[in-house]
Coordinates of N, CA and C in Angstrom, one line a residue:
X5 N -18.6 -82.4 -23.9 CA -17.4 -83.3 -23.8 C -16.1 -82.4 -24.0
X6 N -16.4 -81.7 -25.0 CA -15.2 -80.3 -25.5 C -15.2 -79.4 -23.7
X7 N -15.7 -79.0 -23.4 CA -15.4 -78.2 -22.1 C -14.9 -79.3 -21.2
X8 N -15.1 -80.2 -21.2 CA -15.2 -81.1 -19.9 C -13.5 -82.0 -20.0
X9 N -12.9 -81.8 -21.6 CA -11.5 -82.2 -22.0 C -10.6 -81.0 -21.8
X10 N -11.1 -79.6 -22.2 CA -10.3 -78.8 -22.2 C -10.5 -77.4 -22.1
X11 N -12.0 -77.5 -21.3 CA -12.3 -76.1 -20.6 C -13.2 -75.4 -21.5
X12 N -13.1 -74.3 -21.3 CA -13.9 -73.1 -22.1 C -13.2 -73.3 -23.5
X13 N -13.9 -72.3 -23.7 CA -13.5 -71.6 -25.6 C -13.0 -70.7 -25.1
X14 N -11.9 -70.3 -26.4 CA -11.0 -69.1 -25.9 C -11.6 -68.1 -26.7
X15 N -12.6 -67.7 -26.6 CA -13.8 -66.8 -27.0 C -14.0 -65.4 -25.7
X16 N -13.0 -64.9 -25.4 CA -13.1 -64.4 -24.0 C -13.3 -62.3 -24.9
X17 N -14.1 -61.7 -24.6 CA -13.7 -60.5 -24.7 C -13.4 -60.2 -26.2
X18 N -14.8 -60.9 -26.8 CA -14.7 -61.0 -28.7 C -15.8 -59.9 -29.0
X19 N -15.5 -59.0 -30.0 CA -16.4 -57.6 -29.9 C -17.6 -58.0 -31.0
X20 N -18.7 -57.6 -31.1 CA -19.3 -58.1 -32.6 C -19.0 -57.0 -33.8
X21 N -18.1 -57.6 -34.6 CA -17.6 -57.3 -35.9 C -18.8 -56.8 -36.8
X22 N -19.8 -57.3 -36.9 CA -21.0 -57.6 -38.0 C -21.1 -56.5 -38.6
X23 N -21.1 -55.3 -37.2 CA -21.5 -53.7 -38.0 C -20.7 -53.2 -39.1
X24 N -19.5 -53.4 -38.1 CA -18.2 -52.9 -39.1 C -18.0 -53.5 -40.1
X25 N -18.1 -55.2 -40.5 CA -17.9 -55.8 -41.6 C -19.1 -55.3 -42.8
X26 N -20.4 -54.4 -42.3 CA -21.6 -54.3 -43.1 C -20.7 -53.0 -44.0
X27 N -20.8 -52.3 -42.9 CA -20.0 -50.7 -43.3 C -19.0 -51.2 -44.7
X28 N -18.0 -51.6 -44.3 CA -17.0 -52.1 -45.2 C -17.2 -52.3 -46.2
X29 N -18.5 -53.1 -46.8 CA -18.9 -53.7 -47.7 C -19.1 -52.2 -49.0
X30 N -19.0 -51.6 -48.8 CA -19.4 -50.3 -49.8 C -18.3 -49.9 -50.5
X31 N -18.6 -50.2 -51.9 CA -17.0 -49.7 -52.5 C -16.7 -47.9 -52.2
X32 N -16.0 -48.0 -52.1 CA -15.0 -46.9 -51.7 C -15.0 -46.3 -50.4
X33 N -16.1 -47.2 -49.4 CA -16.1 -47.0 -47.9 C -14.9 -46.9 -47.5
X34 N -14.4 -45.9 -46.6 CA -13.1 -46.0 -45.6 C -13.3 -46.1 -43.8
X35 N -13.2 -47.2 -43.3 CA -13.6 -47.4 -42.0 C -12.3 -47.1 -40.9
X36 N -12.6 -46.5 -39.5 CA -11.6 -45.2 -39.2 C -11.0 -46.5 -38.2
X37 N -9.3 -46.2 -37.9 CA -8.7 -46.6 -37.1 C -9.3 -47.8 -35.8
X38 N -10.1 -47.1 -35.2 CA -10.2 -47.5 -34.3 C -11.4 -48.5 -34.1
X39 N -12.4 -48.3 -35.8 CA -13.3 -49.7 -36.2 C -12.3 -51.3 -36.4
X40 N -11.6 -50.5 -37.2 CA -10.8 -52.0 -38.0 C -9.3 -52.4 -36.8
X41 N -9.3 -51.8 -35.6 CA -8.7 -52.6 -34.5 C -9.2 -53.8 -33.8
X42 N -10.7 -53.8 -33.7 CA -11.7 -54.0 -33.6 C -12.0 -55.6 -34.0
X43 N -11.4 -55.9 -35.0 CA -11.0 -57.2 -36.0 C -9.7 -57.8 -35.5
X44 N -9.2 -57.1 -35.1 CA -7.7 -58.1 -34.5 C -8.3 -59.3 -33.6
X45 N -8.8 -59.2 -32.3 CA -9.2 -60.4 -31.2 C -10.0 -61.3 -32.1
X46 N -10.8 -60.7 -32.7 CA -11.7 -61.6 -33.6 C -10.8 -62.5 -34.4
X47 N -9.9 -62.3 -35.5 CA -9.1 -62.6 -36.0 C -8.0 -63.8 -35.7
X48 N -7.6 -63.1 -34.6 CA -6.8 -63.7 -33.6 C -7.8 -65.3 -32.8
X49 N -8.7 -64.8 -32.8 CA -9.5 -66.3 -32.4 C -9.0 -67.4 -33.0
X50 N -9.1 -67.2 -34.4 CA -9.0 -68.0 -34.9 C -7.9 -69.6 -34.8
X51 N -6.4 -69.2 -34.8 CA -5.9 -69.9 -34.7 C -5.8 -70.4 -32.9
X52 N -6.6 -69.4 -32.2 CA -6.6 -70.1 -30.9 C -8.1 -71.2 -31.1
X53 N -8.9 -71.3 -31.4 CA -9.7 -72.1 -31.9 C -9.6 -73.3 -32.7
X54 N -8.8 -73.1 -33.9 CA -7.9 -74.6 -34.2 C -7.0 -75.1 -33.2
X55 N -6.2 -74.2 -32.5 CA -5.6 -75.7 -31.8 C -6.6 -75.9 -30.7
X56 N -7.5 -75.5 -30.3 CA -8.9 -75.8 -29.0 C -8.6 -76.9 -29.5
X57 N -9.5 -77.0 -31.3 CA -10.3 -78.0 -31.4 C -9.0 -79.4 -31.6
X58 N -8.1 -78.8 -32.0 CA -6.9 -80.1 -32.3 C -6.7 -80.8 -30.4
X59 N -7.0 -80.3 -29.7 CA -6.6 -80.9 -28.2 C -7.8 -81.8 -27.7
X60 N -9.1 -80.9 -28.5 CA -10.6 -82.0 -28.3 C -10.7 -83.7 -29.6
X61 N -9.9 -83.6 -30.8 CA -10.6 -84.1 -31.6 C -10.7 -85.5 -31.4
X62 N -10.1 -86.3 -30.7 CA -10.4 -87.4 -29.5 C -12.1 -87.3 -29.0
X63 N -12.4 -86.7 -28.2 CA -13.5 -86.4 -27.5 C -14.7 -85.8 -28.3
X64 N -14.0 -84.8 -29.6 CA -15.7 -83.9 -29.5 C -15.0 -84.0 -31.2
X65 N -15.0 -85.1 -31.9 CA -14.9 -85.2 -33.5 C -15.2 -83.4 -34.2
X66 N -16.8 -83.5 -34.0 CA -17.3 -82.3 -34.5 C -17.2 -81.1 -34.0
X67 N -16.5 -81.1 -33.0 CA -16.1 -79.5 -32.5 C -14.9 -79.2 -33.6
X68 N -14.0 -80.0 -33.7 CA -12.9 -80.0 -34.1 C -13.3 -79.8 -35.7
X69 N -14.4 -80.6 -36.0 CA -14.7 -80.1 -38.1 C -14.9 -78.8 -37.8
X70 N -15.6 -78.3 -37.2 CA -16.2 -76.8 -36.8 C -14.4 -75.8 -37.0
X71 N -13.6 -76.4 -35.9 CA -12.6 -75.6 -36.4 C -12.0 -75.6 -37.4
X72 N -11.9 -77.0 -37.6 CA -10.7 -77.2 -38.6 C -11.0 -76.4 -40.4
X73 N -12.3 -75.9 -40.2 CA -12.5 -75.2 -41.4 C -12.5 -73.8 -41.5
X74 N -12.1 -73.2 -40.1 CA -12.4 -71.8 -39.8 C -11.2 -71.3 -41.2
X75 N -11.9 -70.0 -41.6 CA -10.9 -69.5 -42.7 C -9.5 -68.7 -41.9
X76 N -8.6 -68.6 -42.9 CA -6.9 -68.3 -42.1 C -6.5 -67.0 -42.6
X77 N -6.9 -66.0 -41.2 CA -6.9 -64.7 -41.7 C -5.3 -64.1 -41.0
X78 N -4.6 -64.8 -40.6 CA -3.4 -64.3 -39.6 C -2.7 -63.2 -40.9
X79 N -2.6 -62.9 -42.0 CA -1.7 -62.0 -42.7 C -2.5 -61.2 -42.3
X80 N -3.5 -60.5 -42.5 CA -4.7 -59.8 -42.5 C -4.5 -59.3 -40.6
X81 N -4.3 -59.8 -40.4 CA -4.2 -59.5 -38.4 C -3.1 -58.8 -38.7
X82 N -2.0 -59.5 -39.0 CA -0.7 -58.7 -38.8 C -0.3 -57.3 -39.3
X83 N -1.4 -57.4 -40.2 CA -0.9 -55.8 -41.0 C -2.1 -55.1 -40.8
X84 N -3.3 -55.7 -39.9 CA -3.6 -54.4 -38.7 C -2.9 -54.0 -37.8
X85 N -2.2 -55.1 -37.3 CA -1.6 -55.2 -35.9 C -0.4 -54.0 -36.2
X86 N 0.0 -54.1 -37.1 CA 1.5 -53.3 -37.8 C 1.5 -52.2 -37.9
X87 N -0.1 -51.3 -38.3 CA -0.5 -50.0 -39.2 C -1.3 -49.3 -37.7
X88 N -1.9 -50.3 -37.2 CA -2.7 -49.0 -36.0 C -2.5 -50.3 -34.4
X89 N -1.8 -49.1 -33.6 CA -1.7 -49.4 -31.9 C -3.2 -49.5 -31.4
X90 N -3.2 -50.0 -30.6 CA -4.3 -50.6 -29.4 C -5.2 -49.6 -29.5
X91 N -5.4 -48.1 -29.9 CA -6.4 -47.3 -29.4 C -7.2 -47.1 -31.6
X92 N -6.2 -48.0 -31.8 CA -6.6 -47.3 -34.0 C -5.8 -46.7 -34.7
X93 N -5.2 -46.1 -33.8 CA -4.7 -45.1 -34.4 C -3.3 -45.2 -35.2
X94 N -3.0 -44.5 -36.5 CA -2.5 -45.0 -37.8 C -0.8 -45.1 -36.5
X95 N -0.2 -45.9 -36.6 CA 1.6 -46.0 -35.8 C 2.0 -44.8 -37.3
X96 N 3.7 -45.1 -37.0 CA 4.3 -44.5 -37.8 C 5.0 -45.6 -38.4
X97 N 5.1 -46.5 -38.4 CA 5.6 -47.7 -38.7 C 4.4 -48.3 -40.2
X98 N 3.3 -47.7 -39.9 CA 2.3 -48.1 -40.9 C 2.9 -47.8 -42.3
X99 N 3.7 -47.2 -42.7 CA 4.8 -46.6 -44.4 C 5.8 -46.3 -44.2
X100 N 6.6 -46.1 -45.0 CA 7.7 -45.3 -44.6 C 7.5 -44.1 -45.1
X101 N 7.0 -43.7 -46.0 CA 6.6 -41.9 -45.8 C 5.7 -41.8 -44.8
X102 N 4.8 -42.7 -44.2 CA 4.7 -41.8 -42.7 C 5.2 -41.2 -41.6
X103 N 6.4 -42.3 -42.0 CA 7.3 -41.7 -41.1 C 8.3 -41.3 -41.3
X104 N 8.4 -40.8 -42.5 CA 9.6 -39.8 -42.3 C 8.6 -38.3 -42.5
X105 N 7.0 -38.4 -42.8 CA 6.7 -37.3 -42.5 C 6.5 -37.0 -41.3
X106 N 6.7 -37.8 -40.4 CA 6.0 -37.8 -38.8 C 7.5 -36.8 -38.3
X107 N 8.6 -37.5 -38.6 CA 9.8 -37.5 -38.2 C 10.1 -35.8 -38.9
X108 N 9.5 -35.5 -40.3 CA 10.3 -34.3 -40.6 C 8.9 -33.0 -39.9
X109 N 7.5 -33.4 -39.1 CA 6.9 -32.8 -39.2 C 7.4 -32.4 -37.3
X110 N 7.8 -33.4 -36.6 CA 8.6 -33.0 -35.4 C 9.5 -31.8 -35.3
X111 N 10.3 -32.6 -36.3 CA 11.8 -31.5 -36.4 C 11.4 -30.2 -36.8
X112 N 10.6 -29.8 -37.6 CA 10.3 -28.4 -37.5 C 9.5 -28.1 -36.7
X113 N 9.0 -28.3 -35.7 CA 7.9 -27.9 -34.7 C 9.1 -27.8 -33.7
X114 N 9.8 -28.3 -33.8 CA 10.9 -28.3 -32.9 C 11.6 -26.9 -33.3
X115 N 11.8 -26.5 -34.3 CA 12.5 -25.4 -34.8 C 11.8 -24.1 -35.2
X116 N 11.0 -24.4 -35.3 CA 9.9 -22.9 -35.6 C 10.1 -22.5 -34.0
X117 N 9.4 -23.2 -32.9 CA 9.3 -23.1 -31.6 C 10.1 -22.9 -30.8
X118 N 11.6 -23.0 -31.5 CA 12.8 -22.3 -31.0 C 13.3 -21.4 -31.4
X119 N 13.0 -21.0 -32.9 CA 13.1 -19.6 -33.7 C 12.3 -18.4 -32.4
X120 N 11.2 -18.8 -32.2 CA 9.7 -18.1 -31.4 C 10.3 -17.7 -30.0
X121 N 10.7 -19.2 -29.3 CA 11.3 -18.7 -27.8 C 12.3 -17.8 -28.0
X122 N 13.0 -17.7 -28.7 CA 14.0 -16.7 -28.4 C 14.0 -15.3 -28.4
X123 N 12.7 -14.8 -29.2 CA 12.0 -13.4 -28.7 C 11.7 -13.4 -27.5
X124 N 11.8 -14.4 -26.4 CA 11.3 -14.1 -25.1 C 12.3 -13.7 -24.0
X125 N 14.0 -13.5 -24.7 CA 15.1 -13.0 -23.9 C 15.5 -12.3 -23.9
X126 N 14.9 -11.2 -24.7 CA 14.7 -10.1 -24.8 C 14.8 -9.3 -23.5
X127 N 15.3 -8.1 -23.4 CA 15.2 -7.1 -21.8 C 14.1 -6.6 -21.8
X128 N 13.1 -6.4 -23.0 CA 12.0 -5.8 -22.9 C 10.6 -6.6 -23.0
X129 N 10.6 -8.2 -23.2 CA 9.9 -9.1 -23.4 C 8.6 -9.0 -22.5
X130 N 8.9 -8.9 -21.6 CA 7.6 -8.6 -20.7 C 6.5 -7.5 -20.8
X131 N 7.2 -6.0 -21.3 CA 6.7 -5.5 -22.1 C 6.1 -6.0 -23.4
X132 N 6.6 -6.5 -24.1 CA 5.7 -6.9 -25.5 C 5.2 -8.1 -25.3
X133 N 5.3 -9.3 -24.7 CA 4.3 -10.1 -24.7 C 3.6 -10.7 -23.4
X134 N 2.4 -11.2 -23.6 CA 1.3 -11.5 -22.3 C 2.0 -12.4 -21.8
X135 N 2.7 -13.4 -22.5 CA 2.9 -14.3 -21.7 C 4.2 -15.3 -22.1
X136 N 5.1 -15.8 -21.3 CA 6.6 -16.3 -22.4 C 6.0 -18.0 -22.7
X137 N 5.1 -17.8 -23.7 CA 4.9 -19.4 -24.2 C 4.9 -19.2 -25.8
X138 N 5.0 -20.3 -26.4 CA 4.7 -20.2 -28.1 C 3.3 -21.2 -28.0
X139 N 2.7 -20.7 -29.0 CA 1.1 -21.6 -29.0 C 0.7 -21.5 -30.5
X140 N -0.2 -22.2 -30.8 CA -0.8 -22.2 -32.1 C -2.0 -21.8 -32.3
X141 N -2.2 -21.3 -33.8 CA -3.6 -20.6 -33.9 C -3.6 -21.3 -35.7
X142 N -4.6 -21.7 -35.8 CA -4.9 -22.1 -37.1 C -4.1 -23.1 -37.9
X143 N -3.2 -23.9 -36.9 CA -2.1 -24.9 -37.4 C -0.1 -24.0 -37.1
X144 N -0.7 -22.6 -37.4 CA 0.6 -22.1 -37.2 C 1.3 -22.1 -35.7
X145 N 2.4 -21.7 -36.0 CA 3.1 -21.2 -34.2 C 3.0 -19.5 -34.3
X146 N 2.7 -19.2 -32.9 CA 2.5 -17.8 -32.8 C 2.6 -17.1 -31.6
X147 N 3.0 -16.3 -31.2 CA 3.2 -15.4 -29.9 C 2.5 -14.5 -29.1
X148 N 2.0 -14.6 -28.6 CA 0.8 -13.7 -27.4 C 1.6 -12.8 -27.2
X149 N 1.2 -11.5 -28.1 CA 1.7 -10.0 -28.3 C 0.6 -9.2 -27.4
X150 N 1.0 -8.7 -26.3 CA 0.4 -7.3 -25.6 C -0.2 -6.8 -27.0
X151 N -1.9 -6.2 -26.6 CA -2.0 -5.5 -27.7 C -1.2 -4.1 -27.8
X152 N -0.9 -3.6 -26.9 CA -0.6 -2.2 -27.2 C 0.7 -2.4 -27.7
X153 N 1.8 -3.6 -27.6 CA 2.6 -3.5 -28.3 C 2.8 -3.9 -29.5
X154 N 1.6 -4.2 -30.3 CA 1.6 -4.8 -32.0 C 2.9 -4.0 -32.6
X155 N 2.8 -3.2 -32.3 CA 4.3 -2.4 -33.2 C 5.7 -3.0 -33.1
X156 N 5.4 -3.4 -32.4 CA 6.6 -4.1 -31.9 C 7.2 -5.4 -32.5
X157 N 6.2 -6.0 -33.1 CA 6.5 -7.2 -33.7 C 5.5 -7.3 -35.0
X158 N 6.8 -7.4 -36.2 CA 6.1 -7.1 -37.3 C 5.6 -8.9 -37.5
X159 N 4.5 -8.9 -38.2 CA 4.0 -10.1 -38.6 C 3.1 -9.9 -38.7
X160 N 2.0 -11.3 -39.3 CA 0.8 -11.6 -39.2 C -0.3 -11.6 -38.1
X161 N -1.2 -11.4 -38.0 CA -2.2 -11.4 -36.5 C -3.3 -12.2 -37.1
X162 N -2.9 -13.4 -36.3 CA -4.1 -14.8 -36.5 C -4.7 -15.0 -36.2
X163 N -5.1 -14.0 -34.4 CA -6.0 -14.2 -33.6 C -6.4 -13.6 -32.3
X164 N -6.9 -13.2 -31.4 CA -6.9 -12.3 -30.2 C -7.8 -12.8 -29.3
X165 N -7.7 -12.6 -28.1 CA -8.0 -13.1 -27.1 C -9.3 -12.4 -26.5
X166 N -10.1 -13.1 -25.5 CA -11.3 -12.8 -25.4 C -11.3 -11.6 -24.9
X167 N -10.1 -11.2 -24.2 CA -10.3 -10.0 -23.5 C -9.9 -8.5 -24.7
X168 N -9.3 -8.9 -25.9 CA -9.0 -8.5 -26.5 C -7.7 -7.7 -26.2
X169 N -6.9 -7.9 -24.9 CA -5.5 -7.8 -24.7 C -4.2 -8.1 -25.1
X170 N -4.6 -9.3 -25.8 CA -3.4 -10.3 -26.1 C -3.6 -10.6 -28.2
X171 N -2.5 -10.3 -28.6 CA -3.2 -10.3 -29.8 C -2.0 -11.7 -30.2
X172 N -2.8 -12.5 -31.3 CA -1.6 -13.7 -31.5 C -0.9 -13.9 -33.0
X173 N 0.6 -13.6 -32.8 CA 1.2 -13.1 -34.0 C 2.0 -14.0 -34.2
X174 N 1.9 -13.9 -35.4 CA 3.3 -15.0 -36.4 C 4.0 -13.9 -36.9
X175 N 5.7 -13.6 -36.3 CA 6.3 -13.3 -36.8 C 6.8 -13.6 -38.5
X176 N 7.1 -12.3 -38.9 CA 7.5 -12.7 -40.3 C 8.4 -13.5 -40.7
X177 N 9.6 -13.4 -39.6 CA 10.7 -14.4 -39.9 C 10.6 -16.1 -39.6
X178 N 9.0 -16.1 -39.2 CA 9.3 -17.9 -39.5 C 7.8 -18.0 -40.2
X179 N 7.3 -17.6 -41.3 CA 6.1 -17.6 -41.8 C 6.5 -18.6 -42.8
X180 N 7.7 -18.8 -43.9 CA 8.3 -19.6 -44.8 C 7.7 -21.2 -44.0
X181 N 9.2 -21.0 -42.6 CA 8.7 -22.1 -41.9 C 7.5 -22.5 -41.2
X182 N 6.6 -21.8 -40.8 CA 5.0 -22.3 -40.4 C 4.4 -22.9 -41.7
X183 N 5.1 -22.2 -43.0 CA 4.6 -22.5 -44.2 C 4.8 -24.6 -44.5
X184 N 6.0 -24.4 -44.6 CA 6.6 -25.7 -44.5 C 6.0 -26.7 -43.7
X185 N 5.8 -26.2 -42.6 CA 5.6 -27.3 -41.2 C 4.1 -28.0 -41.4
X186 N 3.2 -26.4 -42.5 CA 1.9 -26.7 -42.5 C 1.5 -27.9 -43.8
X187 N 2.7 -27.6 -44.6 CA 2.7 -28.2 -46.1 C 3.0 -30.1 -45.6
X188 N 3.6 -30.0 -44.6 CA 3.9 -31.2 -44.0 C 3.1 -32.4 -43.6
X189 N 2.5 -31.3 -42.6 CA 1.2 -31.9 -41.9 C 0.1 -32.1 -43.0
X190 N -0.4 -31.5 -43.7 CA -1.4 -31.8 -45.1 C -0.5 -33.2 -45.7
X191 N 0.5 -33.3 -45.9 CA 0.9 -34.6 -46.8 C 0.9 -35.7 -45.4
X192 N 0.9 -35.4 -44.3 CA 1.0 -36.8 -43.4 C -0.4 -37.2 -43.0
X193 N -1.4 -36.4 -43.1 CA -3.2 -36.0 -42.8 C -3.2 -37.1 -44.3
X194 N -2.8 -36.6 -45.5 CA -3.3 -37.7 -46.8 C -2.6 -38.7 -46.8
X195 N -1.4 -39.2 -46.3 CA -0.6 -40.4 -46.2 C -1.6 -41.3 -45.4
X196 N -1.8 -40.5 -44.3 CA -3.0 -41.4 -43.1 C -4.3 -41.9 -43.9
X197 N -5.1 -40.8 -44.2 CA -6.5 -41.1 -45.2 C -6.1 -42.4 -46.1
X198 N -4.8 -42.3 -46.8 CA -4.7 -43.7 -47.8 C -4.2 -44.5 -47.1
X199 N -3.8 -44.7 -46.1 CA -3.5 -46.1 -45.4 C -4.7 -46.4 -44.4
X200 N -5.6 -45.7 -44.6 CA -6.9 -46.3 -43.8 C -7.5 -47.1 -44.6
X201 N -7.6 -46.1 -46.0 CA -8.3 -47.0 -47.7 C -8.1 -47.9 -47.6
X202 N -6.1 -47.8 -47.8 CA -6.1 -49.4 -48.3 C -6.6 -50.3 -47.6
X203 N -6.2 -50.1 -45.6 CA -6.2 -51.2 -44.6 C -8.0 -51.7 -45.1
X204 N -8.7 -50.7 -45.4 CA -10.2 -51.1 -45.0 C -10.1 -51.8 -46.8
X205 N -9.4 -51.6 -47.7 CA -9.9 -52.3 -49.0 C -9.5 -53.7 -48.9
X206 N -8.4 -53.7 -47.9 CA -7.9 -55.0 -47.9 C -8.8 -56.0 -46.9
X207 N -9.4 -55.5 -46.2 CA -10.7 -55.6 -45.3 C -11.7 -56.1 -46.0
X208 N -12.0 -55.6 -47.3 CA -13.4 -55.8 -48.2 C -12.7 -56.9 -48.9
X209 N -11.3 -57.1 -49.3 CA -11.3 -58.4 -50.1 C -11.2 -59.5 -49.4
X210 N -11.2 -59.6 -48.1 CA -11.5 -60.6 -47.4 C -12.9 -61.0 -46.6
X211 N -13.7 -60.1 -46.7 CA -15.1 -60.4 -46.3 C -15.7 -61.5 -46.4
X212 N -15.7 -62.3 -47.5 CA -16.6 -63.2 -47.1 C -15.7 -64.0 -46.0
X213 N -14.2 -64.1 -46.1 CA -13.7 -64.8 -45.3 C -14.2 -64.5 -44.0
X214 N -14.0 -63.4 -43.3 CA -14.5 -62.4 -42.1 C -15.9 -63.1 -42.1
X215 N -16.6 -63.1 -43.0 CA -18.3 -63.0 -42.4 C -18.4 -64.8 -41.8
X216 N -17.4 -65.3 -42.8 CA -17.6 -67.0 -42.5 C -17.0 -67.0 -41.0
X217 N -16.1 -66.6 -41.0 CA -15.3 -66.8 -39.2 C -16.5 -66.3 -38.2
X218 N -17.1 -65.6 -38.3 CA -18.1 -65.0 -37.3 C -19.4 -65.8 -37.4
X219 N -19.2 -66.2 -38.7 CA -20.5 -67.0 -38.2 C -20.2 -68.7 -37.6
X220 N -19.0 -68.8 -38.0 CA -18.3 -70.1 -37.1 C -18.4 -69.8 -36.0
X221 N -17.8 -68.5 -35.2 CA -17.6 -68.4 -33.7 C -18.5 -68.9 -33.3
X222 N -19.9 -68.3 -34.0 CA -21.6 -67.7 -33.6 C -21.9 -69.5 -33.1
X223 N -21.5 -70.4 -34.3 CA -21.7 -71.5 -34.3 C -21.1 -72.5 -33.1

């Protein structure tokens, strides 16, 4: 009678949660970005499912108990919806020291990599290096030094190329800053890890709620 008043269920393209809700269940489990996205449609059913059943409860009484008791997870959506974009992955909008690490870890990649190009305007640059790019080796920025010209440029050597031609150097004069840029990225890599914790602890203190909605849908 419910389909035949007001169509389908808005159950369209619902993932089964069950695994991920099992995982969760483990104290101090942390479930990764792109599991607990996973829970939004599911989530989101919900209040499309109460008003289904509010447009049946004329016609299908008991469709409508079925909804009218589904548990009310919409805070819980919103602050997945808030912390990780469509693919999981943590936004920068998920803290605000995310993002002003996101923001200060740009700006020096932006400036180390302009310190770097500017060895490349050099009259003799083609002699000292393979190639006019800046690239990274081990998190740092570094320059594809001709080997025969290592003298040429004082620094660190991070790494060399298969052909053993090209050797890859961090000048001395931005090691401070590779230093910084790296110090950066380590505190935005732990900012992420704890905002997975929390999202997935806040995950566990609603579980039974989660397990009851799934097994309403099921129902």
């Amino acid at each position: 009678q419910a389909l035949g008043a007001a169509g389908a269920l808005p159950l369209e393209g619902l993932p089964d949660i069950r695994p991920i809700l099992a995982r969760s269940r483990a104290e101090g489990s942390v479930l990764d970005g792109a599991e607990m996205i996973q829970l939004v449609p599911v989530l989101d059913a919900g209040p499309k499912l109460r008003a289904y059943g509010r447009g049946v409860r004329e016609t299908s009484p008991e469709v409508a108990a079925i909804t009218d008791e589904l548990p009310r997870l919409a805070e819980l959506a919103d602050r997945l919806r808030r912390a990780l974009d469509a693919s999981g992955a943590v936004t920068d909008d998920a803290s605000p020291t995310l993002k002003r690490l996101r923001r200060e870890i740009r700006d020096r990649r932006r400036q180390v990599a302009g310190e770097l190009e500017r060895a490349f305007q050099g009259g003799d640059a083609d002699r000292i290096f393979a190639d006019r790019y800046v690239t990274l080796r081990h998190g740092r920025y570094v320059l594809p030094v001709r080997t025969e010209a290592r003298g040429r440029v004082r620094g660190i050597v991070h790494d060399r190329s298969q052909s053993g031609q090209t050797l890859f150097i961090e000048p001395e004069h931005v090691v401070d800053s590779n230093n910084d840029l790296v110090q950066a990225t380590r505190e935005e890599e732990h900012e992420t890890a704890r905002i997975l914790a929390e999202l997935t602890a806040a995950i566990r203190a609603r579980l039974d709620d989660l397990e009851a909605l799934v097994s309403a849908i099921g129902e």
